[in-house]
XYZ file of C-alpha atoms in Angstrom:
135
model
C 274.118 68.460 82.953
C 274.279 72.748 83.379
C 275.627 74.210 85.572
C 275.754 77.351 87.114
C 278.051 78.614 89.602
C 279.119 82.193 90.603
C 282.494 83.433 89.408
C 284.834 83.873 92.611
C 288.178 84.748 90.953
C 288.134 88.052 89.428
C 290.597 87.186 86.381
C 288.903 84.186 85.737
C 286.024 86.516 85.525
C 287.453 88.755 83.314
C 288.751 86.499 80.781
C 285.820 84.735 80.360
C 283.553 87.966 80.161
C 286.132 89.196 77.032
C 285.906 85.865 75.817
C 282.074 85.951 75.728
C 282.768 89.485 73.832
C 281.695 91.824 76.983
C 283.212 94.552 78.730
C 284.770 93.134 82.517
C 282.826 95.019 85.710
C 285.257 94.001 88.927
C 281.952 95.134 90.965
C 280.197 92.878 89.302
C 279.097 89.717 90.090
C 279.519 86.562 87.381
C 278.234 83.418 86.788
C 279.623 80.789 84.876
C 277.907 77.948 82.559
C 279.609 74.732 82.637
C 278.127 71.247 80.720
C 279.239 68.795 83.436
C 279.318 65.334 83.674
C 276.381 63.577 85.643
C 278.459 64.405 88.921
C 277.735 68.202 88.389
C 281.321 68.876 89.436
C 283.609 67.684 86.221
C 283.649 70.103 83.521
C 282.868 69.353 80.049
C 282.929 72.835 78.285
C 282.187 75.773 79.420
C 279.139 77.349 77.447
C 279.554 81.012 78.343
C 278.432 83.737 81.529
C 276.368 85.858 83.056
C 278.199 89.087 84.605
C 275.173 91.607 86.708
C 275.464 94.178 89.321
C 273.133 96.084 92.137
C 272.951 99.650 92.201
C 270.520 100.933 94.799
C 266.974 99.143 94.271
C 268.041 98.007 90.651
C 270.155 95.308 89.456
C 271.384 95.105 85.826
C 272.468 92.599 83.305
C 275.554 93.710 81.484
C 276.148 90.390 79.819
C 274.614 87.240 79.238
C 276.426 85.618 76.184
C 277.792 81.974 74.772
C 281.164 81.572 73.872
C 281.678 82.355 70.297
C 280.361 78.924 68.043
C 278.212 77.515 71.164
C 274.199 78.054 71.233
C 272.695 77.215 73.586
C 269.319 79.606 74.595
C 268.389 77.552 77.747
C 271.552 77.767 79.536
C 271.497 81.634 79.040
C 267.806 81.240 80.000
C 268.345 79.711 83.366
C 271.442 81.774 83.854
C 269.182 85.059 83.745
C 266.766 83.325 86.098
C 269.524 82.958 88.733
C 270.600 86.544 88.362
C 267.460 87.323 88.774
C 266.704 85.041 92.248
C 270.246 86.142 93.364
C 268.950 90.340 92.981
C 265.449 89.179 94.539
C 267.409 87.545 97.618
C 268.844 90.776 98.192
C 266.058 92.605 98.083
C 266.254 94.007 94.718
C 263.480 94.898 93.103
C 263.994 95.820 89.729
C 266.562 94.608 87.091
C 267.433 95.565 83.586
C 269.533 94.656 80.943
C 271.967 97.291 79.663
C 272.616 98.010 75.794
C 273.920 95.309 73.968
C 274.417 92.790 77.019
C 272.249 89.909 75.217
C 270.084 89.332 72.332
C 266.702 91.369 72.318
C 264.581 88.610 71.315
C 265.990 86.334 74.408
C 265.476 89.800 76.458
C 261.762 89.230 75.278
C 261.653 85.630 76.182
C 263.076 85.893 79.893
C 259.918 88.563 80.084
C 261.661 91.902 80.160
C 259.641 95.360 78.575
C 260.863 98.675 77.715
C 260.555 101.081 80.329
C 260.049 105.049 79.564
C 263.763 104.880 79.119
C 263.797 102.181 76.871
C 265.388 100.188 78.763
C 264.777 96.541 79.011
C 263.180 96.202 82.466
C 261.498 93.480 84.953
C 259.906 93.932 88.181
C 261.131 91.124 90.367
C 259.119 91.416 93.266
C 255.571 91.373 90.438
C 257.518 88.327 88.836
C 257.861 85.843 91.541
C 254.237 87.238 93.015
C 252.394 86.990 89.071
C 255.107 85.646 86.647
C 252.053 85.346 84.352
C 251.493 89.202 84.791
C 254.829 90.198 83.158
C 254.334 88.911 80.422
C-alpha cells in the first residue's frame, strides 16, 4: 500500500531530499512515499519525496524523485497529484516544476507544458475544471 504523508520534521526532510539527490528548501513543504503494510501506518521502505513551495499565485515543484535503485512512476505520479490538490486548497493557481526537479517525460505525463519561459507549467484551477483540456 502507498503512502503519502507530509514531511513535519525539517531534518528528516532534509536528509531524505539529499538522499533523493535534491537541493533541501526549509520553506518548503515535503512529502514522503512510504510502501506500508495493509494498515497504512507500518513502514516497509520508503520509495522517495516530493519537496514544493508557494510563492504568490504559483507553486513549484523542486523535487519529485525515488531513492536511488527504486522505480516506481506511480508513486511519484500520485505524489505530484497531492502537491498539486495541496497548492489548489490554498488557492494556488498555477504550479511549475523547476529545472531538473523530475524527469521531463513524467513532467509530460502528470500534464505539464512549457510556458513562454520554458518552464514546465499547469494551470490548476483549468485542471480540476477540464483535466481533459490540459492535455
Amino acid at each position: 500500500m502507498l503512502a503519502i504523508k507530509p514531511i513535519e520534521d525539517k531534518s528528516v526532510q532534509a536528509e531524505l531530499i539529499a538522499d533523493c539527490g535534491g537541493t533541501y528548501n526549509p520553506r518548503d513543504f515535503a512529502y514522503i512515499l512510504n510502501e506500508c503494510s495493509d494498515d497504512g501506518e507500518t513502514v516497509l521502505r520508503t520509495l522517495g519525496a516530493c519537496q514544493f513551495g508557494i510563492q504568490g499565485d504559483h507553486g513549484s515543484i523542486s523535487l519529485l524523485r525515488t531513492l536511488p535503485g527504486i522505480e516506481d512512476e506511480e508513486a511519484l505520479m500520485i505524489a505530484a497529484r497531492a502537491a498539486a490538490n495541496f497548492l489548489f486548497r490554498c488557492e494556488v493557481r498555477y504550479m511549475h516544476f523547476t529545472k531538473d526537479a523530475a524527469e521531463e517525460e513524467l513532467i509530460r505525463k502528470l500534464g505539464f507544458a512549457p510556458n513562454a519561459n520554458g518552464e514546465f507549467e499547469l494551470d490548476i484551477l483549468k485542471y480540476y475544471t477540464t483535466p481533459c483540456h490540459e492535455r
